[in-house]
Coordinates of C-alpha atoms and ligand atoms in Angstrom, one line a residue:
X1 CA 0.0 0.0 0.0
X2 CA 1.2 3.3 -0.9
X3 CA 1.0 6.3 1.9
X4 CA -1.8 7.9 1.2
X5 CA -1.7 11.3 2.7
X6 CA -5.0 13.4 3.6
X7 CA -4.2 16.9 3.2
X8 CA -6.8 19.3 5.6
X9 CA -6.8 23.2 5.2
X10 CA -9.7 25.6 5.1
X11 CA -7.7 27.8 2.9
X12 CA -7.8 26.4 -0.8
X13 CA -4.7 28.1 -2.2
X14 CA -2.8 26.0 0.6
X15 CA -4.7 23.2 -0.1
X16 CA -4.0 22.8 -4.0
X17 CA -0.2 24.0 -3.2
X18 CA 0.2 20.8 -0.7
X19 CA -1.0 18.7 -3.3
X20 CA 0.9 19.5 -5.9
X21 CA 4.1 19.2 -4.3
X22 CA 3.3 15.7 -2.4
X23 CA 2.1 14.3 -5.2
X24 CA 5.3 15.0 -6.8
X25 CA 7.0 13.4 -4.3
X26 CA 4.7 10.5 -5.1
X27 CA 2.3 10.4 -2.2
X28 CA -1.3 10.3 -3.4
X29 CA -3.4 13.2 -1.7
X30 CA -6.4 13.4 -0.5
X31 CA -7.8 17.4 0.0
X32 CA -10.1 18.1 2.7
X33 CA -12.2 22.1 3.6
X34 CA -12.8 21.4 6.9
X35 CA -12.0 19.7 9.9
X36 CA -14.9 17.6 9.7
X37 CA -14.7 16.8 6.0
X38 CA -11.3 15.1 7.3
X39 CA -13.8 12.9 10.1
X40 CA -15.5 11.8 7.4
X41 CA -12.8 10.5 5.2
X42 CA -11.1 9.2 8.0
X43 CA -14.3 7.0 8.8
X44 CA -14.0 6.0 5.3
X45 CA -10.7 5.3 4.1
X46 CA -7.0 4.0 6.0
X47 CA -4.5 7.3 5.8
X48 CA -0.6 6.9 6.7
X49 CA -0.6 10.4 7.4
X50 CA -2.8 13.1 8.2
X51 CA -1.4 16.5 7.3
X52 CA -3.6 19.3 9.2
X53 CA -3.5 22.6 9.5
X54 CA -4.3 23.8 13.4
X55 CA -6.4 26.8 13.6
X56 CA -9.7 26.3 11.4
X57 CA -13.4 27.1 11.6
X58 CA -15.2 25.0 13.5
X59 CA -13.7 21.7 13.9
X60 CA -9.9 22.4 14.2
X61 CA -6.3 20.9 13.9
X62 CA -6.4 19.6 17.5
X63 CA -9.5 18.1 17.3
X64 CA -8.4 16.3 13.6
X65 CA -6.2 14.8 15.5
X66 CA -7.8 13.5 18.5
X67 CA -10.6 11.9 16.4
X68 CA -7.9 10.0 14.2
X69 CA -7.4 7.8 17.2
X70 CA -10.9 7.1 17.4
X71 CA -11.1 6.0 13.9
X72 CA -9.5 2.3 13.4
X73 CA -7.1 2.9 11.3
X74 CA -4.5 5.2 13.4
X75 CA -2.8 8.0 11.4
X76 CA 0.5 9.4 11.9
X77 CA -0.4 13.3 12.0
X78 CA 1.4 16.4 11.2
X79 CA 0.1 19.7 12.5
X80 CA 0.9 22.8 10.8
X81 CA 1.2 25.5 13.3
X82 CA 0.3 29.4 13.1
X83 CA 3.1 31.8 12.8
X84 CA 5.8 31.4 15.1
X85 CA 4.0 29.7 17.9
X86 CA 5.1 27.2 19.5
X87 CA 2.6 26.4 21.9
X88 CA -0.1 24.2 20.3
X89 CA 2.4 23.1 19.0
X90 CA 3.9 20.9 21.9
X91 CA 0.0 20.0 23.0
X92 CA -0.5 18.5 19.9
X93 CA 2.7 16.1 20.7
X94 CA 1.9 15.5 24.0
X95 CA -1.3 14.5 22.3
X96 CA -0.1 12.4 20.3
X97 CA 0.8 14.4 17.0
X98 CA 4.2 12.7 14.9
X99 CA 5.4 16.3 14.2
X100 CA 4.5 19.6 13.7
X101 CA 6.0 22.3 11.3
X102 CA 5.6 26.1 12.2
X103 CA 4.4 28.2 9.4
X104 CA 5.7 29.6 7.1
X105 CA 7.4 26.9 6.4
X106 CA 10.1 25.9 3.7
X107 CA 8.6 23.5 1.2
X108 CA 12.2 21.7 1.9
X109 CA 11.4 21.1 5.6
X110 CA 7.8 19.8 4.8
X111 CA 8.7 17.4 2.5
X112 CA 11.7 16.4 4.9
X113 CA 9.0 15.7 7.8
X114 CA 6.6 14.0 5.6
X115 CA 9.4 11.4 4.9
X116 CA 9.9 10.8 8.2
X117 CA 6.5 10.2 8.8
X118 CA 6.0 7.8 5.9
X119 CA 9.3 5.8 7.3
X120 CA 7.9 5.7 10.8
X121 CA 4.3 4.5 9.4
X122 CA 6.4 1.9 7.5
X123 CA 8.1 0.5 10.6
X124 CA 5.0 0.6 12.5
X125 CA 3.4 -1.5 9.5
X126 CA 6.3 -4.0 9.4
X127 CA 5.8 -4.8 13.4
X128 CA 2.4 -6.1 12.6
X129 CA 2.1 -9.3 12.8
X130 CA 5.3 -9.9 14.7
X131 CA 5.4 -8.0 17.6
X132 CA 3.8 -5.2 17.8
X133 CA 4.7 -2.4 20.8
X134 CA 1.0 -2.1 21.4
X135 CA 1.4 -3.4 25.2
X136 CA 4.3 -1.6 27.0
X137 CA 5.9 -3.2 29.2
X138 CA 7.3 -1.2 32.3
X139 CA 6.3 -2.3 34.8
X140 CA 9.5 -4.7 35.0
X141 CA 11.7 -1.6 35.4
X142 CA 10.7 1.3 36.9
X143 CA 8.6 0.9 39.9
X144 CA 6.0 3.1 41.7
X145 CA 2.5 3.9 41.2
X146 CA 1.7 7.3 42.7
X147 CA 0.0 9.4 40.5
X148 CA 3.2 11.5 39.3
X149 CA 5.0 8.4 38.2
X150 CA 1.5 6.9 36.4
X151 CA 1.7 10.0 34.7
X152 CA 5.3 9.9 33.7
X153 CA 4.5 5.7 32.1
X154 CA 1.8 7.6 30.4
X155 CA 4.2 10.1 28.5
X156 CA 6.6 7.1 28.1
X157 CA 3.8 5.2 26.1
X158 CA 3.1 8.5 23.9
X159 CA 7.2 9.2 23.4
X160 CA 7.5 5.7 22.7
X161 CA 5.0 5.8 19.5
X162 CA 6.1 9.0 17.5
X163 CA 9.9 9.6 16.9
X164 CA 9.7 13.0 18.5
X165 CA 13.2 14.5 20.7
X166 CA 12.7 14.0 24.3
X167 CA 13.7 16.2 27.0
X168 CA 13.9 14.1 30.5
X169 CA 14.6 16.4 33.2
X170 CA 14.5 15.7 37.2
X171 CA 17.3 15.9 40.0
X172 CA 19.6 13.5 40.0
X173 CA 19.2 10.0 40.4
X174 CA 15.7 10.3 39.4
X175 CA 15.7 7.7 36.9
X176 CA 16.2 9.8 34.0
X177 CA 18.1 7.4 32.3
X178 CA 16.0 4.8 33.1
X179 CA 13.1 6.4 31.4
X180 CA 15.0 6.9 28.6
X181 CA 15.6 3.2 28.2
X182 CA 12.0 2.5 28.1
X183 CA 11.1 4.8 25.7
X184 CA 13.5 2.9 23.4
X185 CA 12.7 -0.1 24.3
X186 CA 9.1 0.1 23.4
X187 CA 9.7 1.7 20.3
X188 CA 9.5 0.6 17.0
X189 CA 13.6 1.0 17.3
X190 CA 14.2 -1.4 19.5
X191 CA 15.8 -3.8 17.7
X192 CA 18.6 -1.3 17.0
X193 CA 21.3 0.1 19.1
X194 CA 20.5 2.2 22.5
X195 CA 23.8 4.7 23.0
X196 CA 24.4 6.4 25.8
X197 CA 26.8 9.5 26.6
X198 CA 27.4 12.0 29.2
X199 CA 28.1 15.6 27.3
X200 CA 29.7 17.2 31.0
X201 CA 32.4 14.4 31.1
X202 CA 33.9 15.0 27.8
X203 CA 35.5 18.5 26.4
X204 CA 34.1 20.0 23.8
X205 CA 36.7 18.9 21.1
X206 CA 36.4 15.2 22.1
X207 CA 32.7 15.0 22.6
X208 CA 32.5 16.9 18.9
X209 CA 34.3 13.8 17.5
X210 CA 32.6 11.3 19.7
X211 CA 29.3 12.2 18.3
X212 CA 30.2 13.0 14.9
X213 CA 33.3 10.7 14.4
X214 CA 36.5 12.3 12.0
X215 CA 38.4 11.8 9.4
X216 CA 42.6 10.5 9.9
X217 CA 44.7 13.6 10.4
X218 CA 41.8 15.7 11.0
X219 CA 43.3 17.0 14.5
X220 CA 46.6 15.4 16.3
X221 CA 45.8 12.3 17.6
X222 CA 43.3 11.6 14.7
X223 CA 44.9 8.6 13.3
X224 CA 42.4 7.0 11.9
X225 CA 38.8 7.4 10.5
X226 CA 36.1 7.1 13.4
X227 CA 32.7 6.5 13.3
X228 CA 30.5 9.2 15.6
X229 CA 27.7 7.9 17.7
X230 CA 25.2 9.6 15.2
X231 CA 25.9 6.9 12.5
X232 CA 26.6 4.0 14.4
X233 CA 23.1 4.3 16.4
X234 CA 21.7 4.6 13.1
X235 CA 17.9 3.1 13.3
X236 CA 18.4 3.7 16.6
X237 CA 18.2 6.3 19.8
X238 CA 21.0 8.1 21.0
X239 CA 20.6 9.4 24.8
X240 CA 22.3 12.6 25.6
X241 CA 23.2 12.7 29.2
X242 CA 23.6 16.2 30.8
X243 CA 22.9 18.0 27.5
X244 CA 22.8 21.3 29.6
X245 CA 26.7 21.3 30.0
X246 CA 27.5 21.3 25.6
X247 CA 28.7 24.9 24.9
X248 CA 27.3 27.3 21.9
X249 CA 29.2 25.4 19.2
X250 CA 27.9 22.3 20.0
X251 CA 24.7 23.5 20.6
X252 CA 24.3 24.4 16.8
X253 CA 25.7 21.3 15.5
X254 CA 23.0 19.7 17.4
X255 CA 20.4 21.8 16.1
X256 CA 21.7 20.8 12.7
X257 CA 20.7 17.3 13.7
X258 CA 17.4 18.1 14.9
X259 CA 16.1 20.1 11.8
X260 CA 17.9 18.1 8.9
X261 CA 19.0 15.2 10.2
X262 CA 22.1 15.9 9.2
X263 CA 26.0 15.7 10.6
X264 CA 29.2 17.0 9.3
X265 CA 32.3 14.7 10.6
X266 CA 35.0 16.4 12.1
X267 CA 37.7 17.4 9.4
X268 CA 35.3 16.9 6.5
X269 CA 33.0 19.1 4.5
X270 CA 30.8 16.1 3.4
X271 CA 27.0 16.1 5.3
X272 CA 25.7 12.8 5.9
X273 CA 22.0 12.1 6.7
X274 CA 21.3 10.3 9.9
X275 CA 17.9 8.5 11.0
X276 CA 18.2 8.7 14.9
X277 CA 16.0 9.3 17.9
X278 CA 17.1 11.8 20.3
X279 CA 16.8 11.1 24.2
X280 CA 18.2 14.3 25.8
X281 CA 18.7 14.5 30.0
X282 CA 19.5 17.4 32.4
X283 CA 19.0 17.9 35.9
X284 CA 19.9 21.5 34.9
X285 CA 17.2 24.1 34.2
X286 CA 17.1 24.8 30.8
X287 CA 14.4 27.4 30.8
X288 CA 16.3 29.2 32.9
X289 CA 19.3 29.0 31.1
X290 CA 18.1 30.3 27.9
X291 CA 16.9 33.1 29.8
X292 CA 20.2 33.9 30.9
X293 CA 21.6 33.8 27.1
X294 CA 23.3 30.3 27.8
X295 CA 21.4 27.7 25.3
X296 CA 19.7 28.1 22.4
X297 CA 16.1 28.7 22.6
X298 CA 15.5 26.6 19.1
X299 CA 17.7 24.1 20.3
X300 CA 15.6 24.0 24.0
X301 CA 12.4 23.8 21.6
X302 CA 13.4 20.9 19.2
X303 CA 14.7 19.3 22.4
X304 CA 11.5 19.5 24.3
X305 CA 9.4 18.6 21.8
X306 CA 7.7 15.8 24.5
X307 CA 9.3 16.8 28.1
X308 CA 9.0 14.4 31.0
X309 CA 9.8 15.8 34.3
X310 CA 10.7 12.8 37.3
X311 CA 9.5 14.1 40.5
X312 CA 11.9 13.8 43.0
X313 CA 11.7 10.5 45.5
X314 CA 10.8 13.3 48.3
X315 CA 7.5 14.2 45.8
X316 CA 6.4 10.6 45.9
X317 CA 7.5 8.8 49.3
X318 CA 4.2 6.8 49.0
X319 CA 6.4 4.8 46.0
X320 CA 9.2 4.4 49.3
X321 CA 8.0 0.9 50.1
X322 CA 7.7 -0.6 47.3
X323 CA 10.9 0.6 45.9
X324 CA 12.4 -0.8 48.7
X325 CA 11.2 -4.1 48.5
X326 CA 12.4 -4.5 45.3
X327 CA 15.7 -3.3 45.9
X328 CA 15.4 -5.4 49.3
X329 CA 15.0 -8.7 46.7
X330 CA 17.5 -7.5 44.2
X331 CA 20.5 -7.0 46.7
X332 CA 19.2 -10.1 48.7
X333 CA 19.6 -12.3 46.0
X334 CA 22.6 -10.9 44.5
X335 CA 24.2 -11.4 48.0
X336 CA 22.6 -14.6 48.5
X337 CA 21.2 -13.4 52.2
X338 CA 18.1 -14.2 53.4
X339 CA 17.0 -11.3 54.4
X340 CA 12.9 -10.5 53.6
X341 CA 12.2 -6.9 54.8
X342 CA 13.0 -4.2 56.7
X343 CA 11.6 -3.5 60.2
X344 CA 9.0 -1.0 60.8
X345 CA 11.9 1.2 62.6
X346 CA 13.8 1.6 59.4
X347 CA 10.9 1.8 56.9
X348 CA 10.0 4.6 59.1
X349 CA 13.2 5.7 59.3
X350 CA 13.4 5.5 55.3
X351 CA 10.2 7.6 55.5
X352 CA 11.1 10.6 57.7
X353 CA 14.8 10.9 55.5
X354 CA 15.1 14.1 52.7
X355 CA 16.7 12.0 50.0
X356 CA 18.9 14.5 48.1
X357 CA 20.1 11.5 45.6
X358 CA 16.5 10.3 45.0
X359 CA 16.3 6.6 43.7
X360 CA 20.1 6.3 43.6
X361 CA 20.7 6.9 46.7
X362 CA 18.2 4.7 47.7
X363 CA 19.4 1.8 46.0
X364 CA 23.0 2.2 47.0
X365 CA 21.4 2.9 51.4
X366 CA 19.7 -0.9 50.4
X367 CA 22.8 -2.3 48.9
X368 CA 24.9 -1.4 51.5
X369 CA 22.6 -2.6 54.3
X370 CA 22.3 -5.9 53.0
X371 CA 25.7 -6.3 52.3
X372 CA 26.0 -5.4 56.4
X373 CA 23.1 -7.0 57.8
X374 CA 23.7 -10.8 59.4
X375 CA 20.0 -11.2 60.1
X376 CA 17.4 -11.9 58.2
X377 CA 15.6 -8.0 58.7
X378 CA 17.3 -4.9 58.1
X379 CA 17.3 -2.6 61.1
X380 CA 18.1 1.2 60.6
X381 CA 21.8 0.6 62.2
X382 CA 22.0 -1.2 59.4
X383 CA 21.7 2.3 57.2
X384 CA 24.3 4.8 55.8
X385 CA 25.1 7.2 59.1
X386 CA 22.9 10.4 57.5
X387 CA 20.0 8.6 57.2
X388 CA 20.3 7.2 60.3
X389 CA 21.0 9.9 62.7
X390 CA 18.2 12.0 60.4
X391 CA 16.1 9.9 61.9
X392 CA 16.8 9.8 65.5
X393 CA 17.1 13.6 65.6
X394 CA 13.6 13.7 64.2
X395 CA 12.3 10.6 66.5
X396 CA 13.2 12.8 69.4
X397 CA 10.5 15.3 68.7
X398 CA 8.1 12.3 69.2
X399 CA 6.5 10.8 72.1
X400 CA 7.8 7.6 70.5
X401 CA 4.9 5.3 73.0
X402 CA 2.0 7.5 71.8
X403 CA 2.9 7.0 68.4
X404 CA 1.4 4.2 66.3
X405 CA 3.9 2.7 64.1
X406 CA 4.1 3.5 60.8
X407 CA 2.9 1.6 57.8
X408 CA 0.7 -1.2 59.8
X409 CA -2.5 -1.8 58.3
X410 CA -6.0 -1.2 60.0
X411 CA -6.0 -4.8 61.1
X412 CA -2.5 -4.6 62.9
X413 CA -3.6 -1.8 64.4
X414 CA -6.6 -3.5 65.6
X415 CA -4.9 -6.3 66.6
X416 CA -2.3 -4.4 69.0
X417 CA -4.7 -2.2 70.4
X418 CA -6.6 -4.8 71.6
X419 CA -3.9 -6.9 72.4
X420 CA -2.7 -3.9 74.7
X421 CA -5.8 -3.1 76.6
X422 CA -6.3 -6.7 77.3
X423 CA -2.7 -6.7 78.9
X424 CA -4.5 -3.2 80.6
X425 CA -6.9 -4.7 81.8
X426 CA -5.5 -8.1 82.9
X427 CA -7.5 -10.3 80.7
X428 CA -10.9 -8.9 82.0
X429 CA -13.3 -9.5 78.6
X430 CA -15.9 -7.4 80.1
X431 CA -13.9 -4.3 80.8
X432 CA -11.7 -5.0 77.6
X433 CA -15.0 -5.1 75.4
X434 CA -16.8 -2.2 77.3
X435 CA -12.9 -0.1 76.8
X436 CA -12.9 -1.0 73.0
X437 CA -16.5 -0.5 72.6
X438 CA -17.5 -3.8 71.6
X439 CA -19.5 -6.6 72.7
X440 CA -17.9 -9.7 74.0
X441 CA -18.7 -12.0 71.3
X442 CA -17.2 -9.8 68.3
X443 CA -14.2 -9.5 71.2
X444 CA -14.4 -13.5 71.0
X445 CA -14.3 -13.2 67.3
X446 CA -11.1 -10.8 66.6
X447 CA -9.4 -12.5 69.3
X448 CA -9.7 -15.5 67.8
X449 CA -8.9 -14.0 64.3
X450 CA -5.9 -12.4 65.7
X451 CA -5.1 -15.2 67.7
X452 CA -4.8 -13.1 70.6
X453 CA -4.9 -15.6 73.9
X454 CA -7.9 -14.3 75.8
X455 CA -6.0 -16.0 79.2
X456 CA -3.3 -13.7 79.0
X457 CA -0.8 -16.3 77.8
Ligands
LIG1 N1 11.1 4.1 39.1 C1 12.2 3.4 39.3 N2 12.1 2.1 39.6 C2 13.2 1.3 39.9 N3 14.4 1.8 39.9 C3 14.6 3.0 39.6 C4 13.5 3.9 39.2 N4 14.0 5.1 39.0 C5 15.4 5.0 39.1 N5 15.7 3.7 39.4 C6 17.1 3.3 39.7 O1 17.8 4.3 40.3 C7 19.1 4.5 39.8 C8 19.3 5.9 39.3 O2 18.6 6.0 38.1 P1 19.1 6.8 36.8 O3 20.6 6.4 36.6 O4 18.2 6.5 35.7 O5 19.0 8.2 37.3 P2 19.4 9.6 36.7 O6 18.2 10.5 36.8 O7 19.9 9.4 35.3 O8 20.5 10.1 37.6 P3 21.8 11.1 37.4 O9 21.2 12.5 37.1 O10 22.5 11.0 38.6 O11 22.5 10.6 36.2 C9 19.3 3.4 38.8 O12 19.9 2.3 39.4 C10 17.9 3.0 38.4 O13 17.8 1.7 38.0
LIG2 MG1 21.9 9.7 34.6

């Protein structure tokens, strides 16, 4: 099947202009007024791609593209956005949208998208029928499920589909490349390479030629023809760690990428196209830094084309426990300790601690503390000395009796309390029952679901 491309624009001269330069490029068009004379054909007929203009009468851009992924056969769709902004722009990504292109645009650049989108529709159409990336599959690696974290597996799922730049950004140890592995990995690029590289460790000269490879001779120590990360991860992602540290120079180079897909190796004149997804991390903030003059703003806009932000581990403790268990079983094992949890002590302990390092530092307090522990329950001397004394400072402001311990359900709590006026009481089931507010037969029952000795024993 060819890719068909519906073309939707209220304003004709646009309209007949589109045409006749896809259909040179050999895409058969399909020219819709109206927002809803796109529904309709939609309804009717399987498009590729979907390219639709934004603002419109009545039924606009936006909604175009939200009812293409009602109809059943899913379109990849290209906005085109109103002069110079930007906005709708990155709503209609986080929507869902494969691309947008800002008006006015170079005929060059639209054709250059459209391409794209046609080779993206192609790899989605190949997975069919062997494995499709319709189910993702996160919940292996990243753990959690407070509502901040849901909503960063949602964007995941969205970044995953369209081949749009990601910007990750979060403190560190947030999981920022963590998230970028998933987004690969439930891509249609997963088969191909996942490169990593940290932009601050490298000077500026190196990290040119790291990325873009170089030609022998090109600058002393050049003594032989490399490869740059760009073309090796061809058909693949490329993940730009702390992308807020590359200066000016590299900053445009990397524009260059963005817009045209294109790199120049060092020592060479000769462009060479690249097809690569770009992944791009900071725990810097960007926004603020093209305020103050020091990045690009287009290069901050191609980069956040979809932007996930990781809340820090302080933002969602309620995700605590669970992380912990399952660095509790990963360390365990790797160890070979017994050890099956951590005592109510140090999970409150765990609780009540800032966590500057996030989910690293996490990890590496659980690691540690298994690696020290000889019993089978970690106890918070078992933990790093901050975290620790954190606590005990804190614990001090509590009347530590008065206070229920933390993280015990309702029926724990039940249990102990009536455990504990029983011991009151000395065993006495009518004062017991009349203390707690129950009659003695439901007192029978709990004790005996509790298995709470009603002699005292
Ligand atoms: N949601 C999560 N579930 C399980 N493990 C996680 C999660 N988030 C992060 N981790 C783990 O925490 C550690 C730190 O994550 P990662 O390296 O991705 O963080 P980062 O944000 O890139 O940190 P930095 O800014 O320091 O480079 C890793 O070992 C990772 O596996
Ligand atoms: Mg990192």
């Amino acid at each position: 099947m060819t890719c068909r491309i519906l073309v939707v624009d209220d304003d004709e001269v646009n309209r007949k202009l589109l045409k006749e330069v896809l259909e040179k490029e050999g895409y058969p068009v399909q020219l819709a007024g109206s927002g809803e004379e796109a529904v309709k054909w939609m309804k009717r007929d399987s498009f590729p791609i979907v390219l639709s203009d934004i603002r419109m009468v009545a039924m606009d851009g936006m909604a175009v593209l939200r009812e293409s992924k009602r109809t059943q056969y899913q379109s990849t769709v290209i906005l085109m956005t109103g002069f110079g902004s930007m906005e709708g722009a990155v709503e209609a990504i986080q929507e869902g949208a494969f691309d947008y292109v800002s008006k006015p645009f170079k005929m060059d650049s639209l054709k250059q998208v459209v391409a794209r989108a046609a080779k993206h529709w192609e790899s989605l159409r190949d997975f069919k029928g062997s494995s499709p990336p319709t189910q993702l599959d996160m919940t292996r690696t990243l753990i959690g499920k407070s509502p901040e974290i849901v909503d960063v597996y949602k964007t995941i799922a969205r970044a995953a589909m369209s081949a749009s730049t990601v910007l990750v950004t979060g403190e560190s140890g947030t999981g920022k490349e963590l998230v970028a592995h998933a987004i690969h990995n439930n891509s249609p690029r997963r088969q191909k390479k996942f490169t990593a590289i940290n932009c601050g460790a490298l000077a500026d000269n190196l990290l040119e030629s790291e990325l873009f490879g170089h030609l022998r001779g090109s600058f002393t120590g050049a003594v032989s023809d490399k490869k740059g990360l760009f073309e090796d991860s061809n058909g693949g992602t490329i993940f730009l760690d702390e992308i807020g540290d590359i200066t000016p120079a590299l900053q445009i180079k990397l524009l260059r990428v963005l817009q045209e897909s294109e790199i120049k190796v060092v020592g060479s004149s000769e462009i060479r196209k690249v097809n690569v997804r770009i992944i791009a991390a900071t725990h810097r903030d960007l926004e603020a830094m093209v305020r103050n003059g020091k990045f690009r703003e287009d290069l901050y806009y191609r980069l956040k084309v979809i932007e996930i932000h990781l809340p820090s581990l302080r933002e969602r403790l309620v995700d605590l426990p669970d992380l912990v268990e399952h660095f509790l079983a990963r360390y365990a094992d790797k160890n070979k300790k017994a050890i099956s949890h951590v005592s109510d002590e140090s999970l409150k302990m765990l609780l009540n601690y800032s966590w500057p390092g996030n989910i690293r530092e996490l990890e590496n307090a659980i690691e540690r503390a298994v690696a020290m522990s000889n019993t089978s329950v970690l106890f918070p001397e078992d933990f790093p000395s901050e975290i620790n004394r954190g606590h005990s400072l804190g614990a001090s402001a509590f009347n530590k009796a008065e206070e229920p311990p933390f993280r015990t359900s309702l029926e724990e709590m039940e249990k102990g309390h009536i455990s504990k006026v029983l011991h009151d009481v000395n065993y006495n089931k009518s004062k017991a029952s009349e203390i707690l507010g129950i009659d003695r037969a439901t007192l029978y029952r709990k004790a005996q679901r509790y298995g709470i000795d009603l002699r005292g024993k």
